Structure formats: structure tokens, C-alpha cells
Tab-separated table of C-alpha atoms and ligand atoms in Angstrom:
chain	number	residue	atom	x	y	z
A	1265	MET	CA	12.007	7.332	-7.129
A	1266	ASN	CA	10.166	4.993	-9.487
A	1267	LEU	CA	7.033	3.183	-8.455
A	1268	ARG	CA	4.633	0.807	-10.139
A	1269	ILE	CA	1.564	-0.891	-8.750
A	1270	LEU	CA	1.746	-4.419	-10.160
A	1271	ARG	CA	-1.648	-5.178	-8.627
A	1272	SER	CA	-3.834	-3.608	-5.994
A	1273	GLY	CA	-7.115	-4.864	-4.580
A	1274	SER	CA	-8.653	-7.819	-2.815
A	1275	SER	CA	-7.318	-10.205	-5.481
A	1276	GLY	CA	-3.704	-9.347	-4.678
A	1277	ASN	CA	-1.255	-6.580	-3.852
A	1278	ALA	CA	2.316	-5.933	-4.957
A	1279	ILE	CA	4.127	-2.621	-5.412
A	1280	TYR	CA	7.485	-2.196	-7.134
A	1281	LEU	CA	9.524	0.712	-5.737
A	1282	GLU	CA	13.013	1.748	-6.793
A	1283	ALA	CA	15.317	4.612	-5.832
A	1284	ALA	CA	19.029	5.114	-6.475
A	1285	GLY	CA	19.261	1.650	-8.034
A	1286	THR	CA	17.697	-0.252	-5.118
A	1287	ALA	CA	14.400	-1.949	-5.939
A	1288	VAL	CA	12.040	-3.604	-3.474
A	1289	LEU	CA	8.635	-5.197	-3.680
A	1290	ILE	CA	6.118	-4.058	-1.071
A	1291	ASP	CA	3.905	-7.109	-0.494
A	1292	ALA	CA	3.758	-10.088	-2.817
A	1293	GLY	CA	0.100	-11.078	-2.783
A	1294	LEU	CA	0.060	-12.738	-6.188
A	1295	ALA	CA	1.388	-16.084	-7.382
A	1296	ALA	CA	5.166	-15.824	-7.711
A	1297	GLU	CA	4.893	-16.699	-11.438
A	1298	THR	CA	2.546	-13.753	-12.002
A	1299	ILE	CA	4.947	-11.345	-10.311
A	1300	LEU	CA	7.898	-12.792	-12.253
A	1301	ARG	CA	6.000	-12.314	-15.510
A	1302	ASP	CA	5.012	-8.748	-14.621
A	1303	LEU	CA	8.595	-7.838	-13.711
A	1304	SER	CA	9.934	-9.448	-16.893
A	1305	LEU	CA	7.676	-7.073	-18.835
A	1306	MET	CA	9.448	-4.110	-17.187
A	1307	PRO	CA	12.813	-3.982	-18.970
A	1308	GLN	CA	13.690	-0.776	-17.096
A	1309	ALA	CA	13.181	-2.433	-13.669
A	1310	ALA	CA	16.204	-2.822	-11.396
A	1311	PRO	CA	16.719	-6.285	-9.863
A	1312	LEU	CA	14.753	-6.740	-6.639
A	1313	GLN	CA	16.817	-6.653	-3.452
A	1314	ALA	CA	14.070	-7.427	-0.931
A	1315	ILE	CA	10.384	-8.062	-0.338
A	1316	LEU	CA	8.741	-6.008	2.433
A	1317	LEU	CA	5.543	-7.348	3.983
A	1318	THR	CA	2.856	-5.151	5.555
A	1319	HIS	CA	0.826	-8.017	7.094
A	1320	GLU	CA	0.070	-11.699	6.659
A	1321	HIS	CA	-3.245	-11.547	4.775
A	1322	ASP	CA	-3.178	-13.768	1.707
A	1323	ASP	CA	-3.735	-10.880	-0.730
A	1324	HIS	CA	-0.391	-9.440	0.486
A	1325	THR	CA	1.775	-12.512	1.022
A	1326	ARG	CA	0.681	-15.292	-1.368
A	1327	GLY	CA	3.867	-15.322	-3.466
A	1328	ALA	CA	6.357	-13.891	-0.958
A	1329	GLY	CA	8.190	-17.047	0.126
A	1330	ALA	CA	8.383	-18.531	-3.359
A	1331	LEU	CA	9.524	-15.265	-4.902
A	1332	GLY	CA	12.148	-14.746	-2.194
A	1333	LYS	CA	13.543	-18.192	-2.964
A	1334	VAL	CA	13.504	-17.702	-6.760
A	1335	PHE	CA	15.399	-14.392	-6.511
A	1336	GLY	CA	17.504	-15.392	-3.505
A	1337	ILE	CA	16.434	-12.200	-1.719
A	1338	PRO	CA	15.238	-11.698	1.863
A	1339	VAL	CA	11.652	-11.204	2.939
A	1340	PHE	CA	11.446	-8.432	5.559
A	1341	ALA	CA	8.595	-8.662	8.055
A	1342	ASN	CA	7.937	-8.118	11.741
A	1343	GLU	CA	7.611	-10.797	14.396
A	1344	GLY	CA	3.816	-11.054	14.203
A	1345	THR	CA	3.692	-11.321	10.411
A	1346	ILE	CA	6.518	-13.868	10.339
A	1347	GLY	CA	4.711	-15.984	12.921
A	1348	ALA	CA	1.368	-15.827	11.146
A	1349	GLY	CA	2.887	-16.394	7.697
A	1350	ALA	CA	5.402	-19.054	8.742
A	1351	ALA	CA	4.115	-21.780	6.400
A	1352	LEU	CA	4.232	-19.438	3.429
A	1353	LEU	CA	7.728	-18.159	4.190
A	1354	ASN	CA	9.151	-21.616	4.760
A	1355	GLY	CA	12.581	-21.892	3.136
A	1356	ALA	CA	12.851	-18.206	2.277
A	1357	SER	CA	15.450	-16.012	3.920
A	1358	VAL	CA	13.570	-13.875	6.456
A	1359	GLU	CA	14.749	-10.616	8.021
A	1360	ARG	CA	12.933	-9.310	11.065
A	1361	PHE	CA	12.208	-5.617	11.549
A	1362	THR	CA	10.692	-3.713	14.462
A	1363	SER	CA	8.197	-0.897	14.131
A	1364	GLY	CA	9.782	2.492	14.709
A	1365	ARG	CA	13.323	1.227	14.143
A	1366	PRO	CA	14.527	2.246	10.658
A	1367	PHE	CA	16.471	-0.295	8.600
A	1368	ARG	CA	18.423	-0.123	5.370
A	1369	VAL	CA	17.842	-2.010	2.155
A	1370	GLY	CA	20.591	-0.935	-0.235
A	1371	ALA	CA	20.089	2.784	-0.907
A	1372	LEU	CA	16.698	2.858	0.840
A	1373	THR	CA	15.876	3.640	4.459
A	1374	VAL	CA	12.682	1.943	5.558
A	1375	GLU	CA	10.687	2.607	8.681
A	1376	ALA	CA	7.628	0.575	9.609
A	1377	PHE	CA	4.794	1.980	11.716
A	1378	PRO	CA	1.735	0.187	13.135
A	1379	VAL	CA	-1.687	0.515	11.500
A	1380	PRO	CA	-5.069	-0.656	12.848
A	1381	HIS	CA	-6.204	-3.669	10.818
A	1382	ASP	CA	-7.472	-7.159	11.670
A	1383	ALA	CA	-4.091	-8.865	11.218
A	1384	VAL	CA	-1.512	-9.879	13.845
A	1385	GLU	CA	0.942	-6.957	13.511
A	1386	PRO	CA	0.043	-4.857	10.453
A	1387	VAL	CA	2.253	-1.951	9.396
A	1388	GLY	CA	2.731	0.751	6.826
A	1389	PHE	CA	6.105	1.967	5.551
A	1390	LEU	CA	7.870	5.264	5.171
A	1391	ILE	CA	10.563	4.703	2.568
A	1392	ALA	CA	13.278	7.252	1.876
A	1393	GLY	CA	15.724	7.150	-1.001
A	1394	ASN	CA	17.358	9.477	-3.498
A	1395	GLY	CA	16.259	12.530	-1.489
A	1396	THR	CA	12.561	11.711	-1.556
A	1397	ARG	CA	10.097	9.862	0.674
A	1398	ALA	CA	7.125	7.622	-0.025
A	1399	PHE	CA	4.484	6.984	2.601
A	1400	VAL	CA	2.827	3.622	1.917
A	1401	ALA	CA	-0.173	2.430	3.925
A	1402	THR	CA	-2.945	0.127	2.773
A	1403	ASP	CA	-5.360	-1.969	4.830
A	1404	PHE	CA	-6.183	0.178	7.833
A	1405	GLY	CA	-9.531	0.982	9.402
A	1406	GLU	CA	-8.840	4.450	10.710
A	1407	ALA	CA	-6.165	7.090	10.486
A	1408	THR	CA	-4.425	7.165	13.857
A	1409	GLY	CA	-2.341	10.093	15.041
A	1410	GLU	CA	0.806	8.112	14.256
A	1411	ILE	CA	-0.338	7.413	10.694
A	1412	LEU	CA	-1.125	11.096	10.126
A	1413	ALA	CA	2.226	12.133	11.577
A	1414	ARG	CA	4.141	9.704	9.348
A	1415	ALA	CA	2.249	10.783	6.243
A	1416	GLN	CA	2.911	14.457	6.781
A	1417	ASP	CA	5.102	16.119	4.173
A	1418	ALA	CA	5.978	12.919	2.313
A	1419	GLU	CA	6.631	13.642	-1.344
A	1420	THR	CA	4.505	10.645	-2.330
A	1421	VAL	CA	1.498	9.550	-0.285
A	1422	LEU	CA	0.144	6.123	-1.199
A	1423	ILE	CA	-2.992	5.185	0.713
A	1424	GLU	CA	-5.953	2.913	0.586
A	1425	ALA	CA	-9.292	4.285	-0.649
A	1426	ASN	CA	-11.275	1.088	-0.265
A	1427	TYR	CA	-14.932	2.062	-0.377
A	1428	ASP	CA	-17.493	4.786	-0.819
A	1429	LEU	CA	-19.779	4.772	2.200
A	1430	ALA	CA	-23.006	5.079	0.164
A	1431	LEU	CA	-21.978	2.335	-2.273
A	1432	LEU	CA	-20.991	0.031	0.592
A	1433	GLY	CA	-24.393	0.661	2.176
A	1434	VAL	CA	-26.283	-0.566	-0.903
A	1435	SER	CA	-23.801	-3.253	-1.957
A	1436	PRO	CA	-24.719	-6.954	-1.943
A	1437	TYR	CA	-22.033	-7.701	0.670
A	1438	PRO	CA	-23.375	-9.565	3.708
A	1439	TRP	CA	-23.679	-7.519	6.886
A	1440	PHE	CA	-20.835	-9.248	8.716
A	1441	LEU	CA	-18.491	-8.282	5.875
A	1442	LYS	CA	-19.773	-4.697	5.729
A	1443	ASN	CA	-19.215	-4.414	9.467
A	1444	ARG	CA	-15.699	-5.803	9.143
A	1445	ILE	CA	-14.839	-3.303	6.398
A	1446	LEU	CA	-16.371	-0.388	8.340
A	1447	SER	CA	-14.722	-1.243	11.656
A	1448	SER	CA	-11.696	0.614	13.014
A	1449	VAL	CA	-9.529	-2.409	12.072
A	1450	GLY	CA	-11.076	-2.828	8.617
A	1451	HIS	CA	-10.517	-0.677	5.556
A	1452	LEU	CA	-10.414	3.031	4.733
A	1453	SER	CA	-13.230	4.925	2.980
A	1454	ASN	CA	-12.735	7.510	0.245
A	1455	ASP	CA	-13.688	10.264	2.720
A	1456	ALA	CA	-11.194	9.015	5.295
A	1457	ALA	CA	-8.499	8.732	2.598
A	1458	ALA	CA	-9.268	12.336	1.646
A	1459	ARG	CA	-8.762	13.417	5.263
A	1460	VAL	CA	-5.380	11.642	5.368
A	1461	ALA	CA	-4.398	13.271	2.067
A	1462	VAL	CA	-5.393	16.738	3.309
A	1463	HIS	CA	-3.474	16.229	6.549
A	1464	ALA	CA	-0.421	14.850	4.761
A	1465	ALA	CA	-0.185	17.194	1.817
A	1466	SER	CA	2.091	20.189	1.828
A	1467	ALA	CA	4.086	22.074	-0.736
A	1468	ARG	CA	6.463	19.086	-0.768
A	1469	THR	CA	3.772	16.605	-1.749
A	1470	GLY	CA	3.817	15.821	-5.448
A	1471	THR	CA	1.567	12.796	-5.773
A	1472	VAL	CA	-1.212	11.050	-3.881
A	1473	ILE	CA	-1.802	7.482	-5.065
A	1474	LEU	CA	-5.047	5.716	-4.125
A	1475	VAL	CA	-4.975	1.934	-4.026
A	1476	HIS	CA	-6.798	-1.163	-2.750
A	1477	LEU	CA	-10.096	0.053	-4.227
A	1478	SER	CA	-13.023	-2.351	-3.889
A	1479	ASP	CA	-14.474	-3.520	-7.194
A	1480	ILE	CA	-17.974	-3.639	-5.677
A	1481	ASN	CA	-18.044	-0.777	-3.185
A	1482	ASN	CA	-16.124	1.916	-5.048
A	1483	LEU	CA	-15.583	3.595	-8.403
A	1484	THR	CA	-12.166	4.783	-9.545
A	1485	PRO	CA	-13.299	8.308	-10.591
A	1486	LEU	CA	-15.303	8.695	-7.372
A	1487	ALA	CA	-12.279	7.858	-5.208
A	1488	ARG	CA	-10.081	10.242	-7.193
A	1489	ASP	CA	-12.632	13.084	-7.201
A	1490	THR	CA	-13.351	12.748	-3.474
A	1491	VAL	CA	-9.665	13.217	-2.664
A	1492	GLN	CA	-9.160	15.882	-5.321
A	1493	TRP	CA	-12.078	17.993	-4.048
A	1494	ALA	CA	-10.881	17.714	-0.474
A	1495	LEU	CA	-7.379	18.867	-1.457
A	1496	ALA	CA	-8.752	21.640	-3.682
A	1497	ARG	CA	-10.861	22.969	-0.778
A	1498	GLU	CA	-7.579	23.439	1.088
A	1499	GLY	CA	-5.991	25.181	-1.884
A	1500	LEU	CA	-3.824	22.141	-2.691
A	1501	THR	CA	-4.543	22.153	-6.413
A	1502	GLU	CA	-1.033	21.236	-7.562
A	1503	VAL	CA	-1.034	17.720	-6.074
A	1504	ARG	CA	-1.321	14.992	-8.670
A	1505	ILE	CA	-3.877	12.318	-7.770
A	1506	GLU	CA	-3.704	8.823	-9.207
A	1507	ALA	CA	-6.355	6.207	-8.431
A	1508	VAL	CA	-5.579	2.623	-9.428
A	1509	ARG	CA	-8.716	0.759	-10.449
A	1510	ALA	CA	-9.739	-2.273	-8.411
A	1511	ASN	CA	-7.396	-5.199	-9.011
A	1512	GLY	CA	-5.617	-3.166	-11.671
A	1513	SER	CA	-2.024	-2.114	-12.242
A	1514	SER	CA	-0.380	1.218	-12.990
A	1515	PRO	CA	2.315	2.460	-15.341
A	1516	LEU	CA	5.815	2.888	-13.935
A	1517	TRP	CA	5.680	6.342	-12.367
A	1518	SER	CA	8.669	8.577	-11.844
A	1519	LEU	CA	8.027	10.467	-8.590
B	1705	ZN	ZN1	-5.507	-7.038	5.035
B	1706	ZN	ZN1	-5.485	-6.256	1.538
């Protein structure tokens, strides 16, 4: 499985994932031209076969409809996200999925599961292909039992590590925004991401990828170290940890 974060953070989110020749984009929260340019700079990238949407927030959907039309590929989303993002998806081919009901995109099997976030019907994805599985969940306020169960034993665990609690406390964000981030339908802290990683990781887990870091309320090394220490305390010293800096991109990883 090959994976590259094209962008991750409040300014936009898009993840390229490919296995056995099938490539998809998870979220398209950048201008379509930006995503097209980024993909054109990846000569090894397979052609996209679909766009999968986690939820309707602008930083995840901005370019989805336009990109779907340019490539002539479907945008997969659930009922709630389609309804809330209707204007944006206008003219694009839309495929509806239901949480808990796996669907195929080429060589990939995708299963969506609900996450708690202040959107209409937000989800994460468990994506299987080429004998490996990636758990992908960003934008959730707390790790529910279902999230922990889905994350368990995945070879790749990609989760949000949005903020450090102490940095959020002293940050210049207004209180209403701090409360939104902290709430159970807001975003995930480094400590909470570490707990998900510890719960998820097993001998099968090769890589934990931390994304959607805040540029104000977090630091890339702090997010990485928090998760690394938590895993090390459990004896999980072989897991590779990658933290993508706020609004940054990653290399193309082979997982
Ligand atoms: Zn969101
Ligand atoms: Zn977001």
C-alpha cells in the first residue's frame, strides 16, 4: 500500500492512497487545481479511481466536486455528507455508501464507520487492499468503542493529533473555539491520539501516522513524542511514528 498526505490541517486535507493499482483520494479539501498540480508532481501515482469523503467541512471537501468532474471519477459519501455538500458536488458523479456496509473501489475494500464530530454524518475509513489495512480517522472529539475496535490490529493507523492540551490552554484562540475543539465532537488531543495508538497497535502494526495537527495549538515533535512514549511504555518500540506538520505534506510512503 502506498500513501501520501497531500495536505493535512485546518487549511485543507487530502490523502492519496493506492494498493494493487487502485488509487483513491480520501477527502479533497483543497482547490481542485492544487490537487491536480500535486498529483502531477507524483509520476509514480496511479490514476485516481474515486474520491472518498469523511464529512462535509470545507477543509475536506472544497475541491471534491470539481476534481470528480475533471477526472470523470465518482465521489463516494454517505447520505448526510451528500446532503450537506450538495452545492459543492453539483454535477459530479456521486456514489452513496452506508456506515458498516463495506464497498469495493477497484482492488480496495472500504468500510466507513461513524465518528463523533460536529458535522452531519462524519466517518472514518478502514481500507483493505493488497493484504494490508489502513485505518483512517481524522476530525473526531473522542475515541468511541467502535473507533477503537476498528483501529485494532490495522497495519497502518492514521489518526488526528490536533492539539496539546497545555498549548491549547495558553493559545490565543477565543474561548468558544477552544471549547469547540475540546468537546466530544471536536478534535483529538495528542494524549487521546496516544491512547488510540496504544489500543490499536499490535505486532501487525507497522506505522502510526499523525495528521491534522494545529499550527497554533501543537508542535510536530511534541505530537510524535507523546505517541512514541505511550507506545514505548507498552513495549511497542518497533512501531514507526510519522507526524505530518500542520498544513504540510508527506513523502509517498510504502506501507
Ligand atoms: Zn471537520
Ligand atoms: Zn478538518
